[in-house]
Short mmCIF file of C-alpha atoms and ligand atoms in Angstrom, two decimals:
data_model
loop_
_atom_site.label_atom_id
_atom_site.label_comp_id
_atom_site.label_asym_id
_atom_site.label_seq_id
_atom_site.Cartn_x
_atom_site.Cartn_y
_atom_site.Cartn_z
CA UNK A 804 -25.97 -1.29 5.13
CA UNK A 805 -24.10 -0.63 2.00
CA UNK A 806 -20.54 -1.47 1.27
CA UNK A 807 -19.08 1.47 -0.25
CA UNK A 808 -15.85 -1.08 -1.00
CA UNK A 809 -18.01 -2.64 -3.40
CA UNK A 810 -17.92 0.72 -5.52
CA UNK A 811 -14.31 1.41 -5.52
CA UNK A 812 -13.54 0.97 -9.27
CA UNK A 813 -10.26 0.66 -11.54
CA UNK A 814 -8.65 3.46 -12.32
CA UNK A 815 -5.63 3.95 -14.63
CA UNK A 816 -3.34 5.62 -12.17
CA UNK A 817 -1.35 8.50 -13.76
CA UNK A 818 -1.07 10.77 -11.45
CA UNK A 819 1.89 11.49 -9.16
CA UNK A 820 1.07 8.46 -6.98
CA UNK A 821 -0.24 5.61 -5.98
CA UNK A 822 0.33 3.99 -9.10
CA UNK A 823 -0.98 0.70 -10.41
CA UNK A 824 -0.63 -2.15 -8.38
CA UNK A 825 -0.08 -5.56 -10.47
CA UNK A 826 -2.09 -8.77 -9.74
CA UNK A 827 0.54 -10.46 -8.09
CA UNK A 828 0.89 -7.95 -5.62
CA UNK A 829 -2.83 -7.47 -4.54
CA UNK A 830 -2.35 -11.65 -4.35
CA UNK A 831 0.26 -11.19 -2.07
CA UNK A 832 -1.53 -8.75 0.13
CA UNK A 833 -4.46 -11.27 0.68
CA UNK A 834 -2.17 -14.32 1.89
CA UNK A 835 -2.93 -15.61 5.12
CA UNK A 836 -1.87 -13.32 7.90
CA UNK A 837 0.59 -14.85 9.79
CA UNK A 838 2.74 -13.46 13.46
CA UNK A 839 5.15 -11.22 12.67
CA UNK A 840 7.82 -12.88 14.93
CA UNK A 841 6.68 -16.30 13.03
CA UNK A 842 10.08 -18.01 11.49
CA UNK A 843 8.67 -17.96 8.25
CA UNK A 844 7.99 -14.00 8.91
CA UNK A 845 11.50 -13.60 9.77
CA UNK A 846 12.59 -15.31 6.69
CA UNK A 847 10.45 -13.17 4.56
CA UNK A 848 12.03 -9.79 6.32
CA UNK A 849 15.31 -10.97 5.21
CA UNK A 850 14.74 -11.38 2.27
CA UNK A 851 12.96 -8.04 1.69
CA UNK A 852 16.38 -6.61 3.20
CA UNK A 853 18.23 -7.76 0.92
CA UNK A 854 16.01 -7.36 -2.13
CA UNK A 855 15.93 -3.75 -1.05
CA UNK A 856 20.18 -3.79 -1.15
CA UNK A 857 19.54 -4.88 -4.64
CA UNK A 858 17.45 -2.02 -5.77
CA UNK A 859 19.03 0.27 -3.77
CA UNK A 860 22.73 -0.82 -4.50
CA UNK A 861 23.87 -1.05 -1.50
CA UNK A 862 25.88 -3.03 0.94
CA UNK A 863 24.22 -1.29 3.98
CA UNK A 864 23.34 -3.75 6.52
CA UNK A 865 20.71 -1.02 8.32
CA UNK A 866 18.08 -1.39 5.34
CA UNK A 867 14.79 -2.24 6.13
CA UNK A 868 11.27 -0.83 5.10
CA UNK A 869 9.20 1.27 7.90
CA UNK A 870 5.90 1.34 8.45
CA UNK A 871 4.38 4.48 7.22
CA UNK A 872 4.12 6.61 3.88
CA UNK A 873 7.33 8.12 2.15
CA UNK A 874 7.04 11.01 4.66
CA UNK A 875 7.62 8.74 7.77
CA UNK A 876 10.87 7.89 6.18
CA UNK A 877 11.68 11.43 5.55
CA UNK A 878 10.87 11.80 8.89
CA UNK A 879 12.48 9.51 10.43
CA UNK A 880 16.14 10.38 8.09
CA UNK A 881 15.64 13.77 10.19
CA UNK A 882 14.31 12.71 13.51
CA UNK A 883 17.80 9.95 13.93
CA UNK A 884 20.34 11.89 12.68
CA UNK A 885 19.06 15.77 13.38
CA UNK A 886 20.43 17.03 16.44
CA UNK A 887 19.50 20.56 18.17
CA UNK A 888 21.29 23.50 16.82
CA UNK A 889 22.85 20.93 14.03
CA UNK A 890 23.83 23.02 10.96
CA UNK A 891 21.40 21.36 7.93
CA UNK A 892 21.98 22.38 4.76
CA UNK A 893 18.80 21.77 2.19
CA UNK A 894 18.31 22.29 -1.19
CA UNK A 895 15.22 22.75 -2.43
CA UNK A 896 13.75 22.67 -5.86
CA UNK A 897 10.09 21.87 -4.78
CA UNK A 898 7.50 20.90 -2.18
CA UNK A 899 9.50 18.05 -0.93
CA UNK A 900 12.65 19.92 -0.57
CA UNK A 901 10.44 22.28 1.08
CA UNK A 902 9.24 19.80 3.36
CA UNK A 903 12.18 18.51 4.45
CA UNK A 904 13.23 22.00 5.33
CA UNK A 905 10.21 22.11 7.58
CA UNK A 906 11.12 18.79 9.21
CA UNK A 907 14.02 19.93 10.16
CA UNK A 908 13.45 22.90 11.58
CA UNK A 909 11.12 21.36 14.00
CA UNK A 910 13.66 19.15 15.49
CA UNK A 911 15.37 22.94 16.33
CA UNK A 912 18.29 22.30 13.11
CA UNK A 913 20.27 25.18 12.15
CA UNK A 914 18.67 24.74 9.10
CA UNK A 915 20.40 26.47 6.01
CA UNK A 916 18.91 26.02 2.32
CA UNK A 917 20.13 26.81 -1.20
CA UNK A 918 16.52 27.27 -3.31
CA UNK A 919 16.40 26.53 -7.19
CA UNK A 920 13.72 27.82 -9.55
CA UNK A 921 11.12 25.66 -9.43
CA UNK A 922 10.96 23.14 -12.82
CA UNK A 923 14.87 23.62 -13.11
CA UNK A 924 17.27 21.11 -11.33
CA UNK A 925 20.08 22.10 -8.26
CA UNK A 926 22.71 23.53 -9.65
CA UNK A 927 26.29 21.13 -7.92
CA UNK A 928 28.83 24.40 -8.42
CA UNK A 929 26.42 26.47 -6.14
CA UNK A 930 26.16 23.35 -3.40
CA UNK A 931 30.31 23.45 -3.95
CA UNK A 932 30.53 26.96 -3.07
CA UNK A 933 28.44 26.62 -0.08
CA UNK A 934 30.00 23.53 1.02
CA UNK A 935 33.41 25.60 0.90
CA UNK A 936 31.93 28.45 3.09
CA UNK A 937 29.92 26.25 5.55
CA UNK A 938 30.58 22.92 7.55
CA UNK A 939 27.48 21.15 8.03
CA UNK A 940 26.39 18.14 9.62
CA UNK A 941 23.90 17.13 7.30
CA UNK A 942 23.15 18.12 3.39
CA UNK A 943 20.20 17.04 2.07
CA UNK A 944 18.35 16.92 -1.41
CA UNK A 945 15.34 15.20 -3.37
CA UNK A 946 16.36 12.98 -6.54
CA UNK A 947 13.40 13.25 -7.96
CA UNK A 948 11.07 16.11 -7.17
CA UNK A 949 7.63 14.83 -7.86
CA UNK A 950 6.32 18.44 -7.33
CA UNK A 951 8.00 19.60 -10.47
CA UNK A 952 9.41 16.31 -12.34
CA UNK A 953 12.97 16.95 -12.33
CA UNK A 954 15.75 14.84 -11.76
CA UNK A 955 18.29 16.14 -9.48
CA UNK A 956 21.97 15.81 -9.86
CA UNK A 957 22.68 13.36 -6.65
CA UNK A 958 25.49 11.41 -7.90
CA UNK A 959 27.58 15.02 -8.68
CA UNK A 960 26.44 16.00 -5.44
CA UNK A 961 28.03 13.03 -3.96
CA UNK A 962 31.29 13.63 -5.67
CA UNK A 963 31.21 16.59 -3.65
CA UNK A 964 30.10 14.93 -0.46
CA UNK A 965 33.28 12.81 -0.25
CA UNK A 966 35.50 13.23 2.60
CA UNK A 967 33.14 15.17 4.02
CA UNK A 968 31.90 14.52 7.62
CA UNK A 969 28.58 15.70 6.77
CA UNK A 970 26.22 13.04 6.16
CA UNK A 971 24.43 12.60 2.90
CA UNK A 972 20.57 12.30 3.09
CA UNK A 973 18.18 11.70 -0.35
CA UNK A 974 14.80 11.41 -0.51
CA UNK A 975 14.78 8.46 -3.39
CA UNK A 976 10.15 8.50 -3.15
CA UNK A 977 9.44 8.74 -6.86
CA UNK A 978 12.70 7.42 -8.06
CA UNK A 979 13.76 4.13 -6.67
CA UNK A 980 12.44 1.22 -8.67
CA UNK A 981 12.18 3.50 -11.82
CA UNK A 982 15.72 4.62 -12.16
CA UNK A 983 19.30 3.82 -11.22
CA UNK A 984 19.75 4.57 -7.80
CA UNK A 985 23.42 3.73 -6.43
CA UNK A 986 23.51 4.87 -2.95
CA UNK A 987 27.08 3.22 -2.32
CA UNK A 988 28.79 4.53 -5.42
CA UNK A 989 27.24 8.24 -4.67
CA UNK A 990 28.20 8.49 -1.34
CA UNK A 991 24.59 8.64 -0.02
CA UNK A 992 24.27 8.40 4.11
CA UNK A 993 20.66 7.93 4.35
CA UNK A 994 17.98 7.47 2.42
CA UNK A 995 14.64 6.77 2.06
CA UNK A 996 11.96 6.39 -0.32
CA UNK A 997 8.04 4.98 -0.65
CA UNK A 998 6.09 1.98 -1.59
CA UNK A 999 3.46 3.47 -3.82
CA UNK A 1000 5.70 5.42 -6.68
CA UNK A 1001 7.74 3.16 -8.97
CA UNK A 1002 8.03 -0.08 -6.68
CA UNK A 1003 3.60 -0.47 -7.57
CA UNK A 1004 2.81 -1.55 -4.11
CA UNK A 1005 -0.02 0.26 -2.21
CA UNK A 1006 0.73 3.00 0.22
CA UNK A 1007 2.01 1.92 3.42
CA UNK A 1008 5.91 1.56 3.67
CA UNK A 1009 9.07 3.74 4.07
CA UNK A 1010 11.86 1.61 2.64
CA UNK A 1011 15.16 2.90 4.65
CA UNK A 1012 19.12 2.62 4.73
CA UNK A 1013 21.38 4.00 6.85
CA UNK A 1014 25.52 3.81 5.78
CA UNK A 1015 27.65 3.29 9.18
CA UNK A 1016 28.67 7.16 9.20
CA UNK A 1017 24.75 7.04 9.04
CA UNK A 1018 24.36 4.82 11.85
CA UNK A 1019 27.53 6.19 13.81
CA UNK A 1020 26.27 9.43 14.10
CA UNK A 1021 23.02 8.16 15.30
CA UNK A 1022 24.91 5.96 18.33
CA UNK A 1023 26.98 9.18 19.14
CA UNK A 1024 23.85 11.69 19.98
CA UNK A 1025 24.01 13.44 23.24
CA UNK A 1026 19.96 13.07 23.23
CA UNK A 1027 17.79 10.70 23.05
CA UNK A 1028 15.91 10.48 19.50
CA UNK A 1029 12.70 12.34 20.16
CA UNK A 1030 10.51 10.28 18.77
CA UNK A 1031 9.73 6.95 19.92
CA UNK A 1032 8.10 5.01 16.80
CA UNK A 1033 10.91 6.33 14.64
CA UNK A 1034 13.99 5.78 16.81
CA UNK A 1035 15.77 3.53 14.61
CA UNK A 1036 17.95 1.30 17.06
CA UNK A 1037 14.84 0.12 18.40
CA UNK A 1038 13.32 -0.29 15.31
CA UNK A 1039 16.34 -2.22 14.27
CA UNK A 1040 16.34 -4.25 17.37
CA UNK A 1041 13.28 -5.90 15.49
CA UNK A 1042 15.11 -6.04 12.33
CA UNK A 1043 18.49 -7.15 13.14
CA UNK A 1044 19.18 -10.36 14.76
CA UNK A 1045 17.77 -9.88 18.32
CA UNK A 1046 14.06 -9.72 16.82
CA UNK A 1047 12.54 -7.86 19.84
CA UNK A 1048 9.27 -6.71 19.50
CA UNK A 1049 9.07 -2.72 19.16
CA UNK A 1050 5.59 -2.02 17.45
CA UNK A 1051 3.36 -5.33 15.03
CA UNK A 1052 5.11 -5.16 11.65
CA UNK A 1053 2.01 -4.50 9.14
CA UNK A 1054 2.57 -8.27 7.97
CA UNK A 1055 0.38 -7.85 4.76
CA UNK A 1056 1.82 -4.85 3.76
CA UNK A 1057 5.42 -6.60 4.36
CA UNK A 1058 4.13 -9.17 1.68
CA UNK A 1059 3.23 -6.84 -0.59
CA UNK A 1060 6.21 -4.80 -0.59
CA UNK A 1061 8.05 -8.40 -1.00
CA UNK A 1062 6.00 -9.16 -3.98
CA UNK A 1063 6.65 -5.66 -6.21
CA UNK A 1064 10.59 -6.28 -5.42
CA UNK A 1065 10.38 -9.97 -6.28
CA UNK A 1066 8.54 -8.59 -9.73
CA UNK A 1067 11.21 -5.89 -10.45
CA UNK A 1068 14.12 -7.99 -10.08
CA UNK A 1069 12.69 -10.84 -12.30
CA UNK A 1070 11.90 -8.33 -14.70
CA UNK A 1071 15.37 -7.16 -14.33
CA UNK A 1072 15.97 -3.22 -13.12
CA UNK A 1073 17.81 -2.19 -16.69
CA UNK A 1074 14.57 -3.74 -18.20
CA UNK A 1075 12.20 -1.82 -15.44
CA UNK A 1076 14.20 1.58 -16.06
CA UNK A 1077 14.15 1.38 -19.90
CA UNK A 1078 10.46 0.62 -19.77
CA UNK A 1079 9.77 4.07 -17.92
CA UNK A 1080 12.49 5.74 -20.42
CA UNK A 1081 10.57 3.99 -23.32
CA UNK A 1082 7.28 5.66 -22.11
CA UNK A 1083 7.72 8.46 -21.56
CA UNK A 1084 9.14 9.75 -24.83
CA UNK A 1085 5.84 8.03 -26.08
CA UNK A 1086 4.40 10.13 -23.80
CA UNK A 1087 6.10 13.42 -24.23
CA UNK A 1088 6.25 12.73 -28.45
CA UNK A 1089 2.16 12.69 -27.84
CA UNK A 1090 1.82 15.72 -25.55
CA UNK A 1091 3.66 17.71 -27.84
CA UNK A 1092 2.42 16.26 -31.07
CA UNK A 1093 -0.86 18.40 -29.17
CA UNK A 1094 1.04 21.00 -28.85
CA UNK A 1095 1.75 21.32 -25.52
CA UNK A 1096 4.68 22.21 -23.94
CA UNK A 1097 6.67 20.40 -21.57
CA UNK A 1098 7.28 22.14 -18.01
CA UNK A 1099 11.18 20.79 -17.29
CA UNK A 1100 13.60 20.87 -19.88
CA UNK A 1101 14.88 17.36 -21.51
CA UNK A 1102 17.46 17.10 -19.84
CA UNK A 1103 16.52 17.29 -16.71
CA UNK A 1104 13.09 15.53 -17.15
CA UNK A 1105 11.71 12.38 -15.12
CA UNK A 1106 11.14 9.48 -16.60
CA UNK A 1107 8.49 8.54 -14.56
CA UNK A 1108 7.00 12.12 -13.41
CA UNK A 1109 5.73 14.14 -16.56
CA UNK A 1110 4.66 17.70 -15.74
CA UNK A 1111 2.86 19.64 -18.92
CA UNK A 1112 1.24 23.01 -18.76
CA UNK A 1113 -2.28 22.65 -19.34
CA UNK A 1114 -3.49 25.42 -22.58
CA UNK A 1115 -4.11 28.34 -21.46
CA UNK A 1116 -8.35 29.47 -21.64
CA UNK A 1117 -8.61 25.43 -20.54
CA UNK A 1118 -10.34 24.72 -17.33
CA UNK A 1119 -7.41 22.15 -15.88
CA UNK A 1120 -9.28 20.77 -13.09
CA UNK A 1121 -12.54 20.33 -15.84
CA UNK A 1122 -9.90 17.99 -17.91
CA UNK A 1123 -9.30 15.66 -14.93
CA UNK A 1124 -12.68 15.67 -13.60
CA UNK A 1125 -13.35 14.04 -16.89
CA UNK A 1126 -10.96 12.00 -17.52
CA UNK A 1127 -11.29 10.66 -13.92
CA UNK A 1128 -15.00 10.29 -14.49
CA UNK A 1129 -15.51 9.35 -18.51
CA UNK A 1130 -11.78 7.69 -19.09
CA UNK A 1131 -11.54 6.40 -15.77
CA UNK A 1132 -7.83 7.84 -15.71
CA UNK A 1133 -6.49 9.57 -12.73
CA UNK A 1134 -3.86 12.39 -13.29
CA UNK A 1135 -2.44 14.90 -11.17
CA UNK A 1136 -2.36 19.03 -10.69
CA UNK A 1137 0.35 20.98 -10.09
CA UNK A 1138 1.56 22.06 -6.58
CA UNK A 1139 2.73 25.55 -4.80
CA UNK A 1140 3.16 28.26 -7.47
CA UNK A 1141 2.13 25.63 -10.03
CA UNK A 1142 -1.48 24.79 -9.37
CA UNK A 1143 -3.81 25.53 -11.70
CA UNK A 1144 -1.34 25.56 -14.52
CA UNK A 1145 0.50 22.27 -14.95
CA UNK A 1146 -0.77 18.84 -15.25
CA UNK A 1147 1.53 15.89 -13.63
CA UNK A 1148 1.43 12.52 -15.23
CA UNK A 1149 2.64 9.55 -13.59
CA UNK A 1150 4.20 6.64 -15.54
CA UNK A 1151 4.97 5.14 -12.40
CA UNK A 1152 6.17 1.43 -11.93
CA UNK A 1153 3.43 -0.76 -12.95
CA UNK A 1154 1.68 2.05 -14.97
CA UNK A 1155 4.62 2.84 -17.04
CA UNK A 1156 3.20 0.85 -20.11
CA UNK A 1157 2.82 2.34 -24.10
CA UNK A 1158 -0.66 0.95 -24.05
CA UNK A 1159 -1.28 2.94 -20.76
CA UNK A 1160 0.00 6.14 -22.60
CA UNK A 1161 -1.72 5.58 -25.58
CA UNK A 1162 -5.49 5.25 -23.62
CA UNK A 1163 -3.96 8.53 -21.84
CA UNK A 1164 -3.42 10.33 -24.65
CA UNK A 1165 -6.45 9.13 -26.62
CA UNK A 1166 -8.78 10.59 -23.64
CA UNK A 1167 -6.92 13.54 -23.79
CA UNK A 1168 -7.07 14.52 -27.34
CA UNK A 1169 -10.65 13.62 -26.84
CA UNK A 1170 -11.36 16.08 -23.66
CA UNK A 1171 -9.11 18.67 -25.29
CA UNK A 1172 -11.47 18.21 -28.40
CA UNK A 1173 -8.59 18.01 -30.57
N1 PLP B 2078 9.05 12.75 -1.13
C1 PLP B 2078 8.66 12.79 -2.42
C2 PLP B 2078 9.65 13.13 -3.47
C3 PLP B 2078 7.33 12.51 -2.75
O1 PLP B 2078 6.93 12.55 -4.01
C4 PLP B 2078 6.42 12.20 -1.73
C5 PLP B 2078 4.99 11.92 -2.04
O2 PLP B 2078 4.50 12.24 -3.08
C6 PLP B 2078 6.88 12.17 -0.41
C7 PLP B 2078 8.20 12.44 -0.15
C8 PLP B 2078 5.95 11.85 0.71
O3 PLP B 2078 5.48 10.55 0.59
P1 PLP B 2078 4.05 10.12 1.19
O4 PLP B 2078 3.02 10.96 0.54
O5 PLP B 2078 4.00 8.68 0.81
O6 PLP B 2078 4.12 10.31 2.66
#
């Protein structure tokens, strides 16, 4: 019978996720499985916690990575804290906005959204003003919208958040382990994000904090979280000190995740951050050396999450069939009202190398038969 495994080759990951996964993380993946209530287990969870405290600049003692993608921890952000007929407020600048606004409105949310033009960021006065008219229990946003590549303004949103009893939910996916995220200093509740963006592990975990308002309003529901595998205090129970089993930590994965945060905090975060900075102006300085033309304004552009429109009489999809096939290099198409007309290019945690861009934009100029 044959192995199809044995085909899977290496490709340059530039697209809007997974990204490259370094050799010392595929080592860690293969160590020796061990229990995951094993005391050397335990002492490896802990010190995931806190490594993710680091990153995440936090003091929150409720932070821990789930088991799932990013969308189980957007997920489960909604399914703890989201109680029928709560009033939600999301703002949405893209599919993942979007999606939370879906996720919410199944668990029967009064859900209430301010919407953005798509490629542009959220706009703080216009949360102000609503925040003004409305009180809401929640008030959620993406800080980086991998659907369009813009940064969102969460820190001035969190000015605006404080003293507040609404709690503060970001989706932190494509930005954590690229850029500064400071939940404590911006007033975040809850947030989430996803092992396969910046931190260069594979898909597989949901790294999570809740602040105590966070986990307050999640000991005061009236109902029972409706969803088992996500409720939280159980999953803590495992967690925190008491170690009871709720469902077989994915060991491996555990190690892995341990691994990329080990590797980003001997690099050093300023040094991680500065190295996605440093690309992509490589990156962008190329594209437009092509003349194309950059989707998001500078401003407001990601780092890690480059979206280009592709020239116009060019088959897009034709490009990255052949760069996938002839350059071995993986990028991504656009989303919603932008498929078929943008290209997205990662430069995502371990991919977020010049050399990287250059071989990009060498196959490029190449395909584009520039
Ligand atoms: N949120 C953002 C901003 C994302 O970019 C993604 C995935 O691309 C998700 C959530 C969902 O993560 P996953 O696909 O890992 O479930």
């Amino acid at each position: 019978m044959k192995n199809l495994l044995e085909g899977v080759e290496e490709i340059l990951l530039m697209g809007p996720g997974p990204s490259c996964v370094p050799p010392e993380v595929y080592a860690a993946l293969s160590r020796k499985t061990i229990g995951h209530l094993d005391p050397y287990f335990l002492e490896i969870m802990e010190e995931v916690k806190m490594m993710l405290r680091n990153i995440m600049n936090t003091r929150n003692e409720v932070t821990i990575p789930l088991s799932g993608t990013g969308s189980a921890g957007m997920e489960a952000c909604f399914v703890n804290l989201v109680e029928p007929g709560d009033r939600v407020l999301i703002l949405i600048n893209g599919v993942f906005g979007q999606r939370m606004r879906e996720v919410a409105t199944r668990l029967g949310a009064s859900v209430d959204f301010l919407e953005f033009t798509w490629g542009t960021p959220v706009i703080p006065k216009e949360v102000a003003q609503k925040l003004r008219d409305t009180s809401y229990r929640i008030v959620a946003v993406v800080h980086a919208e991998t659907s369009t590549g813009v940064l969102n303004p969460v820190a001035e949103i969190g000015t605006l958040m404080k003293g507040k009893d609404a709690i503060y939910l970001v989706d932190t996916v494509t930005s954590l382990g690229g850029s500064e995220v400071r939940m404590d200093d911006w007033n975040i509740d809850a947030l989430y994000s996803g092992t396969q963006k910046c931190l260069s592990c594979p898909p597989g975990l949901a790294p999570l904090s809740f602040s105590e308002k966070a986990m307050a309003k999640l000991n005061g529901r009236k109902t029972k979280v409706p969803n088992w595998y996500l409720d939280l205090s159980l999953i803590y129970n495992y967690w925190g000190k008491n170690r009871v089993y709720h469902h077989t930590a994915p060991v491996n994965m555990l190690y892995g995740l341990y691994q990329a945060l080990y590797l980003i905090l001997q690099e050093g975060p300023e040094k991680v951050f500065a190295r996605h900075r440093e690309s992509h102006e490589v990156l962008v300085e190329g594209l437009e050396g092509m003349g194309l033309k950059m989707l998001v304004d500078a401003p407001y552009r990601l780092p890690m999450l480059n979206t280009v429109f592709s020239p116009q009489g060019i088959d897009e999809l034709a490009v990255r069939k052949r760069l996938r096939s002839e350059f071995k290099i993986e990028i991504g198409g656009g989303l919603g009202p932008l498929a078929g007309k943008v290209w997205r290019i990662g430069l995502m945690g371990h991919t977020a190398r010049k050399e990287n861009v250059a071989r990009f934009l060498a196959a490029l100029k190449t395909t584009l038969g520039k």
